[in-house]
Coordinates of C-alpha atoms and ligand atoms in Angstrom, one line a residue:
X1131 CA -50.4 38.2 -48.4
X1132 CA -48.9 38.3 -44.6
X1133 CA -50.5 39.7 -42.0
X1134 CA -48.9 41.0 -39.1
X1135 CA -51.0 43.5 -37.7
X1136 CA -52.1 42.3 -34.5
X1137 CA -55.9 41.9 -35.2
X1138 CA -54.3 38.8 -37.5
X1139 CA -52.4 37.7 -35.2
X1140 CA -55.3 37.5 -32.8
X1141 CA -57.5 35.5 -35.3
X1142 CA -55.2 33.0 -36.3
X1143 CA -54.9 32.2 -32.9
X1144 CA -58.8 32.0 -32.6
X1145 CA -58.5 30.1 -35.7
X1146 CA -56.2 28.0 -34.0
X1147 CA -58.4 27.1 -31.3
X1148 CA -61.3 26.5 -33.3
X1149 CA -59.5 23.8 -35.4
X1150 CA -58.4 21.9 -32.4
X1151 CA -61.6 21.7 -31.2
X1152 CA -63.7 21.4 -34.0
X1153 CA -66.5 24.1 -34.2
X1154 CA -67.0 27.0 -36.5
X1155 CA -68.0 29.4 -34.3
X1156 CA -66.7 31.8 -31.9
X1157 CA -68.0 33.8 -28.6
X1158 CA -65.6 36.9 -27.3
X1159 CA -66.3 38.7 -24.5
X1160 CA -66.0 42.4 -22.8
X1161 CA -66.5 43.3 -19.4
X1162 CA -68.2 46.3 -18.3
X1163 CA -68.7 47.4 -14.6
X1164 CA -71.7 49.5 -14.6
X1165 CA -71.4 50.6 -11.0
X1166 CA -70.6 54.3 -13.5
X1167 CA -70.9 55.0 -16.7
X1168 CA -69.2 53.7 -19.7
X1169 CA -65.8 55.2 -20.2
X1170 CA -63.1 55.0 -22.8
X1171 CA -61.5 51.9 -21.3
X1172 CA -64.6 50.2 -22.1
X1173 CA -65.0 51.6 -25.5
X1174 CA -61.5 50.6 -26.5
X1175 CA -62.4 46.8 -25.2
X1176 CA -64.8 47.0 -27.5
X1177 CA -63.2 48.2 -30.7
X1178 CA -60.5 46.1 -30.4
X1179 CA -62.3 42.8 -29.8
X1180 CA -64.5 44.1 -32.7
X1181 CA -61.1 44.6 -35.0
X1182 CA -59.9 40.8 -34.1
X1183 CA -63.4 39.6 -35.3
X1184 CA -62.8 41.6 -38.4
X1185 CA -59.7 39.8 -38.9
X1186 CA -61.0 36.6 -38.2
X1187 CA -63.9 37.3 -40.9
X1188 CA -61.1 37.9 -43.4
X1189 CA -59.1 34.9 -42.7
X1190 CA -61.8 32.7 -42.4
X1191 CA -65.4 33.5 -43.8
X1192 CA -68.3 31.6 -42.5
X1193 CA -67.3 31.4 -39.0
X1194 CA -70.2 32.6 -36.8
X1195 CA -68.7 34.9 -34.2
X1196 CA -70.5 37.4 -32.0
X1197 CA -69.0 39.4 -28.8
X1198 CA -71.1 39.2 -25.6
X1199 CA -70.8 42.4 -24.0
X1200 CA -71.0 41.2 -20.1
X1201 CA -72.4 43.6 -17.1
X1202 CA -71.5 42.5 -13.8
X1203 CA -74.6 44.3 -12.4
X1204 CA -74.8 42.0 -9.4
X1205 CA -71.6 43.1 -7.9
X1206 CA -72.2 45.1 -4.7
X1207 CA -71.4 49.4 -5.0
X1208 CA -68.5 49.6 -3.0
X1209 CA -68.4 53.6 -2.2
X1210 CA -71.2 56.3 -3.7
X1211 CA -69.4 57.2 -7.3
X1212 CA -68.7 61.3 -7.4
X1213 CA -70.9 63.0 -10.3
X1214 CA -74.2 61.4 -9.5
X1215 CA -77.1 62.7 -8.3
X1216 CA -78.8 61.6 -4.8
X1217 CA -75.5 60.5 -2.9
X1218 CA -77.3 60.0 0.6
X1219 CA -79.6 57.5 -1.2
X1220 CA -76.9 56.1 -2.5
X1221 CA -75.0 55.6 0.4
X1222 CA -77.9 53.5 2.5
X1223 CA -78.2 51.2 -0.2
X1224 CA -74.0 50.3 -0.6
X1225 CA -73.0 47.1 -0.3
X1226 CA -76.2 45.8 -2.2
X1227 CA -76.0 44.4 -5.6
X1228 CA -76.0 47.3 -8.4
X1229 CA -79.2 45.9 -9.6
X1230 CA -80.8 46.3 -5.8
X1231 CA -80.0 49.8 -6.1
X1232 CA -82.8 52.3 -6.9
X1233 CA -81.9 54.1 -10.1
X1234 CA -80.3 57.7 -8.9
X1235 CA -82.1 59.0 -11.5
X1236 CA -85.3 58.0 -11.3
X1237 CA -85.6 56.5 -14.9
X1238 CA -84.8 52.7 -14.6
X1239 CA -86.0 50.1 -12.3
X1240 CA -82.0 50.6 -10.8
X1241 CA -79.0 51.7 -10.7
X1242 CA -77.5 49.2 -12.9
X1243 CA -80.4 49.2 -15.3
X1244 CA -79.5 52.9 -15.9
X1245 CA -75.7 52.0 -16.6
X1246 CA -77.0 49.2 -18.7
X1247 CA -79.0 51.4 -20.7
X1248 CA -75.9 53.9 -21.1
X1249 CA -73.9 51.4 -22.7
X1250 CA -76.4 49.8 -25.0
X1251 CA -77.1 53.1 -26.4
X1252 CA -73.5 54.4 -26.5
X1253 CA -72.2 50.6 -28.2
X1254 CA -75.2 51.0 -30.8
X1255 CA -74.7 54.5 -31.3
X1256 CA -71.5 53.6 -32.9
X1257 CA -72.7 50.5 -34.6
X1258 CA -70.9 47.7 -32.6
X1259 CA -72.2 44.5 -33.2
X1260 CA -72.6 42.5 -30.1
X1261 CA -75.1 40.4 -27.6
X1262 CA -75.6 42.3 -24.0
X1263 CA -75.8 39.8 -21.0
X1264 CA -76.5 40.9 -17.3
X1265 CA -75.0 39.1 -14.8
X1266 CA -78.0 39.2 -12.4
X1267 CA -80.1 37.9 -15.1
X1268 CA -77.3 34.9 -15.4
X1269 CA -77.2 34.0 -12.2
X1270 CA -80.9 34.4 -11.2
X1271 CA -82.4 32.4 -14.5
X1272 CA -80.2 29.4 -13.7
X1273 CA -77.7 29.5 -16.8
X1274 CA -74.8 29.8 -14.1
X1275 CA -75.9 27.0 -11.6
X1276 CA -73.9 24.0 -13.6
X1277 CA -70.9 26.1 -13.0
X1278 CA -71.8 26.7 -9.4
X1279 CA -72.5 23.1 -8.3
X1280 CA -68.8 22.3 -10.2
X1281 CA -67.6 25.2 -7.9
X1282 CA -69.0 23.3 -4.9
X1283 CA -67.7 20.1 -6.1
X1284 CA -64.3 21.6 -6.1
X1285 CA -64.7 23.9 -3.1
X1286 CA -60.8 22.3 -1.6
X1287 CA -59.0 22.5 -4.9
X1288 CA -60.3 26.3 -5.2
X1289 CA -59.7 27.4 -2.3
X1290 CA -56.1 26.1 -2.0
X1291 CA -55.2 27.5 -4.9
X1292 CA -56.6 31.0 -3.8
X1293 CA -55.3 30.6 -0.3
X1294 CA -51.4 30.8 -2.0
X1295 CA -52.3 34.1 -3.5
X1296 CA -53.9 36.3 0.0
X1297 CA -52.7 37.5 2.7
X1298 CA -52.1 35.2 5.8
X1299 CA -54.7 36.5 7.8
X1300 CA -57.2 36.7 5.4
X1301 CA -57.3 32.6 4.4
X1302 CA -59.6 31.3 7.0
X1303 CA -62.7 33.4 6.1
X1304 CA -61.9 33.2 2.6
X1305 CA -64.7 31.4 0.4
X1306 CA -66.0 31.7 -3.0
X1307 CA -69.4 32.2 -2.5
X1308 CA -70.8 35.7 -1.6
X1309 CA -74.0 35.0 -0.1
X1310 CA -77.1 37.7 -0.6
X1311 CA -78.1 38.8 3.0
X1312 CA -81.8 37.7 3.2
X1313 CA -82.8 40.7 5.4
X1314 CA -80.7 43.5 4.3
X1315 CA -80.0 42.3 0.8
X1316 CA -76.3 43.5 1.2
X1317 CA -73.5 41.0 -0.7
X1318 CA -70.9 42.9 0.8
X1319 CA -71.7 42.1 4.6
X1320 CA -71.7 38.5 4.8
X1321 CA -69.7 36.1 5.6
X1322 CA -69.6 32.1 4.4
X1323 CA -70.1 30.2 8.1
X1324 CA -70.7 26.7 6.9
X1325 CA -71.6 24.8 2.9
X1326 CA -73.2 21.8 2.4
X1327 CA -72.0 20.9 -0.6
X1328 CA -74.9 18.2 -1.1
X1329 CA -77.8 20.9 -0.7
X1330 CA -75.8 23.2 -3.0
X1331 CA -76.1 25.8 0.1
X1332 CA -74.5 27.7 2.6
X1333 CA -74.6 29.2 6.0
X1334 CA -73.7 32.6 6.7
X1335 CA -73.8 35.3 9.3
X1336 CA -74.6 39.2 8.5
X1337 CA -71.6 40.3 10.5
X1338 CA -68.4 40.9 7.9
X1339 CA -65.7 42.3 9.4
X1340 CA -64.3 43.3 6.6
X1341 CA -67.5 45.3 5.6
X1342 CA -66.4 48.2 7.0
X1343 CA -68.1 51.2 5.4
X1344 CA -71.2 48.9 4.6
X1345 CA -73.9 48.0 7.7
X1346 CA -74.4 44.7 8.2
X1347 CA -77.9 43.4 10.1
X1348 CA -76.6 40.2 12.3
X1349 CA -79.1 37.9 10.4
X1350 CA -77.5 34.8 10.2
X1351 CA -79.6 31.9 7.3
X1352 CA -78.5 29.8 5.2
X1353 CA -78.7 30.0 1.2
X1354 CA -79.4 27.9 -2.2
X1355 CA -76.0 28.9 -4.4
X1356 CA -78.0 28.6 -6.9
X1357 CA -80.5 31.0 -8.6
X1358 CA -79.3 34.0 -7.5
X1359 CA -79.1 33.1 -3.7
X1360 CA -74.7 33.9 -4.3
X1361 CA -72.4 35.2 -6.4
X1362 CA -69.1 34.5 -6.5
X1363 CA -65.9 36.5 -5.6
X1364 CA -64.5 38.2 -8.9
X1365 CA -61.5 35.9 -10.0
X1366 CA -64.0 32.6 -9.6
X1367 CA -66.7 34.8 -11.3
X1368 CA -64.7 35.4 -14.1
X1369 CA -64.2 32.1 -14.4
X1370 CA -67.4 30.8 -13.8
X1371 CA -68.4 33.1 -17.0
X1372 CA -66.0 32.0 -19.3
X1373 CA -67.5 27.9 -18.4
X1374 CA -70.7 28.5 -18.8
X1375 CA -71.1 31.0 -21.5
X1376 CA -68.4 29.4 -23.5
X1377 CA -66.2 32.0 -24.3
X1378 CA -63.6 31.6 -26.5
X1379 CA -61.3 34.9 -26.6
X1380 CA -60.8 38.1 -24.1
X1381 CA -59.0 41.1 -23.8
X1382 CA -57.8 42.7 -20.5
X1383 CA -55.7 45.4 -19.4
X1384 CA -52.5 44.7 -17.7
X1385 CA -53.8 45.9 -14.4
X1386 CA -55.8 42.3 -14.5
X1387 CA -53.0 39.7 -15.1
X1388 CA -52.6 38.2 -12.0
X1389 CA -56.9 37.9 -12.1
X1390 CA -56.2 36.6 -15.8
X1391 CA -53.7 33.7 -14.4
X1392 CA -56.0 32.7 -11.6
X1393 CA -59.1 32.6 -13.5
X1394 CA -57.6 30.3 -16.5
X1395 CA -56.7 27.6 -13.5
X1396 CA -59.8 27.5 -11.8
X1397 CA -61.8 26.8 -14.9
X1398 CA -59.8 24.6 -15.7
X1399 CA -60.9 22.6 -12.4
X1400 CA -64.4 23.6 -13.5
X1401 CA -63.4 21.2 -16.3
X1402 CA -63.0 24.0 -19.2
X1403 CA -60.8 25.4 -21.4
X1404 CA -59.5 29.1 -20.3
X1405 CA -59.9 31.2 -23.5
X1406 CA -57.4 33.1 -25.7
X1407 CA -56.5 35.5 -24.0
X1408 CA -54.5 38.9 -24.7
X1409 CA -53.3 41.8 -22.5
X1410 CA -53.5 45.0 -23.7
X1411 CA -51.5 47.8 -21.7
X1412 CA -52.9 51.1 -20.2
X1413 CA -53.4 54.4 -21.2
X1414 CA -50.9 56.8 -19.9
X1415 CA -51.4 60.6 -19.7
X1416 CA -49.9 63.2 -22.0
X1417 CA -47.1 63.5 -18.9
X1418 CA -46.8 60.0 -18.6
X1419 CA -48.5 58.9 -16.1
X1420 CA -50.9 56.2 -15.3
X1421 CA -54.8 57.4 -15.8
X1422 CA -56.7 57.4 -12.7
X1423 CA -60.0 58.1 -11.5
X1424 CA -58.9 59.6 -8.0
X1425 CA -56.7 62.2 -9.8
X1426 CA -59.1 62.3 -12.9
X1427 CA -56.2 63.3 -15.3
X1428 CA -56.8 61.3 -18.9
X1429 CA -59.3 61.9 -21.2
X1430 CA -63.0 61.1 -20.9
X1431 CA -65.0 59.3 -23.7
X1432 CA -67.3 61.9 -23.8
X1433 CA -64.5 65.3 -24.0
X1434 CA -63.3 63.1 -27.4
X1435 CA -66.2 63.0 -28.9
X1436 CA -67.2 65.8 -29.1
X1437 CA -63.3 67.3 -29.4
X1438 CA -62.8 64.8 -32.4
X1439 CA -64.3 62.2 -35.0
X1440 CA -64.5 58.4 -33.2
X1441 CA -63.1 57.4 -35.8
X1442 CA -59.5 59.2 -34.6
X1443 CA -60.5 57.1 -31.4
X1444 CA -60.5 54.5 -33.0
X1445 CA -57.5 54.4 -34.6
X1446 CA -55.9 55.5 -31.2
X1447 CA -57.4 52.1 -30.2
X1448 CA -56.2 49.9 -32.5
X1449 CA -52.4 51.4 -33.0
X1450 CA -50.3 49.1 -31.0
X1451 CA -52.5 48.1 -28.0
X1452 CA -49.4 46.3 -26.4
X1453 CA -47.6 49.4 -25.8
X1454 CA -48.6 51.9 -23.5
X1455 CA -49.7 55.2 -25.2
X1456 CA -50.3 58.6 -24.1
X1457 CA -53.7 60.2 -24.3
X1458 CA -55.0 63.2 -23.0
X1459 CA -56.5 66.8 -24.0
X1460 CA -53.6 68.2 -24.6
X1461 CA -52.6 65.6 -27.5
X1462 CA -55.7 65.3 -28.9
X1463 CA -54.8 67.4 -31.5
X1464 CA -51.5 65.1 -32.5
X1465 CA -53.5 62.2 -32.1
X1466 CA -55.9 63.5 -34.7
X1467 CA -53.7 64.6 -37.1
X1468 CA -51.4 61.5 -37.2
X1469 CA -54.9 59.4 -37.7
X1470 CA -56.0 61.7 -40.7
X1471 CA -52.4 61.7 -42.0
X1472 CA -52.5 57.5 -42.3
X1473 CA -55.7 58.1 -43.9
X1474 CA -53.9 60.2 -46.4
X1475 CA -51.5 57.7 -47.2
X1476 CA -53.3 54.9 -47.1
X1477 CA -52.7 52.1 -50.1
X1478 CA -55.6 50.0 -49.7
X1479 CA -53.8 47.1 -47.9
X1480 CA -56.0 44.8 -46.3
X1481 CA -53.8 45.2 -43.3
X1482 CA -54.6 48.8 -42.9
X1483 CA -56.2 50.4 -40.0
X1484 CA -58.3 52.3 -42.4
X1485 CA -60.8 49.6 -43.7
X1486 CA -60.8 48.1 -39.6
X1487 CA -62.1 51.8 -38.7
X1488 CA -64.2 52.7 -41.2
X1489 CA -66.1 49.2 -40.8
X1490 CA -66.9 50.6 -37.5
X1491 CA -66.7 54.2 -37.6
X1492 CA -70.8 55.2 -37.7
X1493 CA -72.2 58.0 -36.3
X1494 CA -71.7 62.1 -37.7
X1495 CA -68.4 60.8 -39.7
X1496 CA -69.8 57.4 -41.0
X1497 CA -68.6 56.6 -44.3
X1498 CA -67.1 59.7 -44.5
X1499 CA -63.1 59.6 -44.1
X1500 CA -61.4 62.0 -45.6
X1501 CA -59.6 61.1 -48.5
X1502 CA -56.8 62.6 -50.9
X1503 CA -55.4 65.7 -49.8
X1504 CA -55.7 66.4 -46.4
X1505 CA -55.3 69.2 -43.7
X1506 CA -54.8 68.5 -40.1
X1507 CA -56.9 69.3 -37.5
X1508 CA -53.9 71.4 -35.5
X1509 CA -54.1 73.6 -38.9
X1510 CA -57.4 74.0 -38.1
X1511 CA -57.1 74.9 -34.7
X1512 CA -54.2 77.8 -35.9
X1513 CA -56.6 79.5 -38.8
X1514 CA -59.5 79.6 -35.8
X1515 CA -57.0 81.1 -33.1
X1516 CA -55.8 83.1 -36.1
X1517 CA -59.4 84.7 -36.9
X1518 CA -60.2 84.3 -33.3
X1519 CA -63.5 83.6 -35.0
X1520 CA -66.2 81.3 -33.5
X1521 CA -68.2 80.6 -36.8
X1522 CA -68.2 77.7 -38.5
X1523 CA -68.8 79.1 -41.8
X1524 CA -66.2 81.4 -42.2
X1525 CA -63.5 78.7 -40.6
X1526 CA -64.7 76.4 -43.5
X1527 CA -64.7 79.5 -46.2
X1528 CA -61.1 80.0 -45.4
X1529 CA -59.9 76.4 -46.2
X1530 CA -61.8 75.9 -49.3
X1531 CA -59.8 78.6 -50.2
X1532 CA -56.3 77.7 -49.2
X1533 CA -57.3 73.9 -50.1
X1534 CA -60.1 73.7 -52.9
X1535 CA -59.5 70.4 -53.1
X1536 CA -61.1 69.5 -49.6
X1537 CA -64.6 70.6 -51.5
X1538 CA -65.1 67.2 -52.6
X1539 CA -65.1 65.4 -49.0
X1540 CA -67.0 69.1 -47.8
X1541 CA -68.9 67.6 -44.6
X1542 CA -66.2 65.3 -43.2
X1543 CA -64.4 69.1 -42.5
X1544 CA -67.3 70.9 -41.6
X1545 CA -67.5 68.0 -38.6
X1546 CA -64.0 68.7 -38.1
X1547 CA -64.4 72.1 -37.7
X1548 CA -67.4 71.9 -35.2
X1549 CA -65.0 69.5 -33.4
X1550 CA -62.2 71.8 -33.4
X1551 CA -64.4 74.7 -32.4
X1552 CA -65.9 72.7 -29.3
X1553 CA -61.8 72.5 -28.3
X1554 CA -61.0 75.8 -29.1
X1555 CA -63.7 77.2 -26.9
X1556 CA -63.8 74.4 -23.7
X1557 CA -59.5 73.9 -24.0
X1558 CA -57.9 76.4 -25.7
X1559 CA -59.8 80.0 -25.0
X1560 CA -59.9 79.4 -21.1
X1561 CA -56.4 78.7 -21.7
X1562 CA -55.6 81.6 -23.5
X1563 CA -56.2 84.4 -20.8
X1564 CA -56.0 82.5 -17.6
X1565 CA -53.1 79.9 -17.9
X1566 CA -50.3 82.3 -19.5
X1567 CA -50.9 85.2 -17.1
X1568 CA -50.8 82.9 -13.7
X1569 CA -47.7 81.1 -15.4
X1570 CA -45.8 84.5 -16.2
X1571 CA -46.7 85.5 -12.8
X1572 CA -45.8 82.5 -10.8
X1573 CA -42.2 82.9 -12.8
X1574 CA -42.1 86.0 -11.4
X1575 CA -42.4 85.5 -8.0
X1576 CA -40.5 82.3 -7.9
X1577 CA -37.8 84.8 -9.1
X1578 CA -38.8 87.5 -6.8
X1579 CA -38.3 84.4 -4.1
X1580 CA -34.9 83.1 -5.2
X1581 CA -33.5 87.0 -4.9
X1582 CA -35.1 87.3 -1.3
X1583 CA -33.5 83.8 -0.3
X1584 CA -29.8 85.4 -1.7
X1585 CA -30.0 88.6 0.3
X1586 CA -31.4 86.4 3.1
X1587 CA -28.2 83.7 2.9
X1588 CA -26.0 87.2 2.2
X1589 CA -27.8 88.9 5.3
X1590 CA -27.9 92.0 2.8
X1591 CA -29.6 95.2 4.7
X1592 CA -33.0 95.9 3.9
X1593 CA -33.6 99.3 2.4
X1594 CA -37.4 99.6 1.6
X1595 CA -36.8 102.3 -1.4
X1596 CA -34.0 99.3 -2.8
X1597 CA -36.5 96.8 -2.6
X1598 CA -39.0 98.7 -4.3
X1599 CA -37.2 99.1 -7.0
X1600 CA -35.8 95.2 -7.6
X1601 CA -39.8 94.1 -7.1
X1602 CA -40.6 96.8 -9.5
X1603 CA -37.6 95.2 -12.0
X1604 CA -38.6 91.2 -11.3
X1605 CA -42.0 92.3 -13.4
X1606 CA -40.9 94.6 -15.5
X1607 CA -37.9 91.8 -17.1
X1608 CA -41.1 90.1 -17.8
X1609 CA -43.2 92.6 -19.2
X1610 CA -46.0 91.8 -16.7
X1611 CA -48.1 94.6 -16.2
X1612 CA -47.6 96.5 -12.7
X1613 CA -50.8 96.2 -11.5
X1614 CA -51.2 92.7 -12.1
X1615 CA -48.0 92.0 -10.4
X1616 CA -48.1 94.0 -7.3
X1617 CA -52.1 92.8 -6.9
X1618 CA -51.2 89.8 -7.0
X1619 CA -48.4 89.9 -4.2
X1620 CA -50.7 91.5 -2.0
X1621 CA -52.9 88.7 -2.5
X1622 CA -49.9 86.2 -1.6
X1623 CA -48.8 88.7 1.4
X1624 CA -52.5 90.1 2.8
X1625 CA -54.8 88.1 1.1
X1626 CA -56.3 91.4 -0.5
X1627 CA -55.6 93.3 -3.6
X1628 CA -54.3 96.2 -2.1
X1629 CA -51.7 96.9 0.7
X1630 CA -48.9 99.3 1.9
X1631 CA -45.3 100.1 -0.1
X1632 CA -44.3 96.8 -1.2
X1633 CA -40.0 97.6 -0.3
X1634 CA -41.4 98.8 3.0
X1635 CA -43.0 95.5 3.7
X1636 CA -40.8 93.6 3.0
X1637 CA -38.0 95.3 5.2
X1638 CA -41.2 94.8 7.9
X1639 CA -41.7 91.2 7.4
X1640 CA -38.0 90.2 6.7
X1641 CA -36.6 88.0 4.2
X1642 CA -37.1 84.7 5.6
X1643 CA -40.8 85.1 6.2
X1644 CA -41.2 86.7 2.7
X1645 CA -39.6 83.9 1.5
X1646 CA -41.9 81.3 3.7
X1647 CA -44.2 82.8 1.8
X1648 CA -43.5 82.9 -1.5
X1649 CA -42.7 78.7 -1.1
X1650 CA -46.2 78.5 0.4
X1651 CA -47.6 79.7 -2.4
X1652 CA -45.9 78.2 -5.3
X1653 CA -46.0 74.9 -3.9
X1654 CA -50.1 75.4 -4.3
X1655 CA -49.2 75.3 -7.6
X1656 CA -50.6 77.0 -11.0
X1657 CA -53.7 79.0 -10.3
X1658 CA -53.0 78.3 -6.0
Ligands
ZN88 ZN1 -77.9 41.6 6.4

């Protein structure tokens, strides 16, 4: 048979590799940064590098493959993450590596112990197969230091090639290495003054002026690159991984290219062989836009799971990962519903999603996919809003009886409906009661605004027992309560709940500065 889903495709290019070279085994990797906690970008990594292996297992049995799931724990913390707890500790300690950091919770020996210990027990909580590796432990046991005396060796060629790629002004303090401070222990806060390539060391000064935010103590030393003494800047770091761990095949997101280019030269002047790579694009949100942290739209790994099974996750994670997709809390519903649908109609091909996810899917729906005769989880969702009931039980009553034949494949749906439940009472209750009322009201007073603004452009005459009646109308058309509506124009106008004649103050205040206003406040937005 063909295969042309793209996990195939991936292996026969591992395949590929392995033939030219010789061997019969293969090393992926996936990045995690754990200066937070894992998220659904890292997740998704993951899963996908975890589908390709799959592949790779079908095309060719026997080959020995593992994933190395890679912390770069000695990168510095570059600003105090939001959510955690003791931020002032936290903020004396940035610049330091992640795994110089006391543990903000008090539970590991650090900070990036902690994160470390998040994603082990998230990745084998879901049954991923892989092999953790710290990158303080790399660099401090010596299994980086081959790679670091080749980066000294080739300190020119490195350096020209990174020169072409910054800024002007920033090429004449640019170096690879990022030495430790020896009295502060900051990474972030030094600055390369001097190698000696034949000691394997360099000279640096405590003084970055680039280091901004971070407090940097003057000491100037010199240090071993070796053991621990450096690290190296991210694009040679990445590099320097992919040498000496020998890894064969990685995935990245398309915010990394340019990093992905760079990296693939400069171990190739490490004298190595960049691996396969493949780009995957980003999430978008359920508007379209790009997911980010600052704005915090998106979904987070831990909303889905308990929204929805991992294994609908999954399938959202290995549908077409070079197109951008949409995911957020609103379409989690869709999302779920497409995944149980291919479920439903799925033939058995090797090529399926379904065998790639339920080889993976472990955890409350493990082994458990639905199978035969369906019903979606927005059905769901419409017979709880419908009952407006909150008990699992009665929920599940209800579809045995509209679909007996769900009674065979009983606690995959009760799952479901717990999931559905959880949305119903964090997303679509709140919802319910707040979000319709402040929409219906901020149509009304954008009306109310846009009839001001005419009589204002028409310099109509004021009349206070006119304009009663029109504001009285505007919420009336919309069969907003009265109270509601003049409450909440007295909160726009006074900042109070109650206040004089509303067609009186108006004919007070005028039209323009009613109308000043009413912008001011819908440009707040929903619930301003
Ligand atoms: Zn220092």
């Amino acid at each position: 048979m063909t295969h042309k889903e793209w996990p195939f495709v991936e292996a026969a290019r591992i395949r590929h590799r392995l033939e030219k070279i010789g061997r019969r085994s293969v090393t992926a990797e996936t990045g995690y940064g754990p200066s937070g906690l894992p998220h659904i970008g890292t997740f998704g990594e993951v899963a996908r590098t975890s589908f390709v292996l799959q592949a790779l297992a079908a095309l060719e049995p026997g080959i020995d493959a593992r994933i190395v799931a890679f912390s770069d724990d000695m990168d510095g913390l570059r600003e105090v993450p939001k959510n955690l707890p003791n931020a002032a500790m936290l903020q004396q300690h940035l610049g330091k590596p992640l795994t110089s950091i006391p543990d903000p919770f008090g539970e590991e020996k650090s900070f990036a112990h902690y994160m470390n210990r998040k994603l082990r027990e998230f990745l084998d909580s879901y049954g991923f197969r892989y092999e953790f590796a710290s990158s303080t432990e790399k660099y401090a046991s010596g299994a980086f230091d081959d790679g670091l005396r080749r980066i000294m060796r080739n300190y020119d060629a490195i350096s020209e090639l990174f020169k072409a790629t910054i800024a002007e002004e920033k090429r004449s303090a640019w170096s690879p290495f990022f030495p430790i401070c020896e009295n502060c222990g900051r990474i972030y806060s030094t600055r390369v003054t001097g190698t000696d390539p034949s000691a394997c060391a360099v000279t640096y000064a405590c003084d970055a002026p680039l280091a901004g935010k971070y407090q940097s103590c003057g000491h100037t030393g010199a240090r071993s690159i070796l053991g621990g003494g450096c690290k190296v800047g991210w694009k040679v770091d990445w590099a320097l991984r992919w040498f000496c761990l020998g890894i064969d095949y990685e995935m990245h997101g398309e915010d990394l290219l340019e990093s992905a280019r760079l990296s693939s030269r400069i171990v190739k002047i490490l004298g190595g062989e960049p691996p396969e790579l493949f780009k995957y694009e980003l999430f978008l949100d359920e508007k379209g836009k790009k997911i980010s942290k600052k704005i915090g739209n998106g979904i987070s790994l831990e909303q889905w799971l308990r929204f929805a099974p991992v294994d609908s996750l999954l399938y959202l994670m290995y549908m077409k990962p070079q197109q951008a997709k949409k995911m957020g809390v609103p379409i989690l519903p869709e999302i779920v519903d497409q995944y149980l649908e291919l479920v439903a109609q799925d033939d058995g091909a090797e090529d399926s999603p379904v065998p790639f996810i339920s080889r993976l899917s472990k955890g409350a729906h493990a082994g458990r996919l639905p199978g035969g005769r369906i019903i979606t989880y927005s059905l769901i969702l419409e017979l709880i809003l419908a009952l407006n009931q909150d008990d699992p039980r009665i929920v599940r009553d209800y579809l045995l009886r509209y679909e007996p034949e769900i009674g065979s494949n009983v606690a995959y749906y009760e799952q479901l409906i717990e999931d559905a439940l959880a949305y119903y009472r964090e997303v679509l209750l709140p919802g319910r009661t707040v979000e319709s009322a402040d929409h219906q009201l901020d149509e009304a007073v954008s009306a109310l605004r846009d009839e001001l603004a005419r009589r204002a452009g028409a310099n109509a005459p004021a009349d206070p027992d006119e304009l009663q009646t029109m504001v009285f109308q505007v919420a009336k058309d919309r069969e907003i309560r009265t109270r509601d509506w003049f409450r909440s124009l007295y909160r726009i106008f006074l900042g109070q709940s109650q206040g004089p004649r509303i067609g009186s103050f108006i004919a007070l205040l005028g039209y323009a500065t009613c109308v000043d206003r009413l912008d001011a406040h819908l440009a707040k937005g929903p619930n301003g």
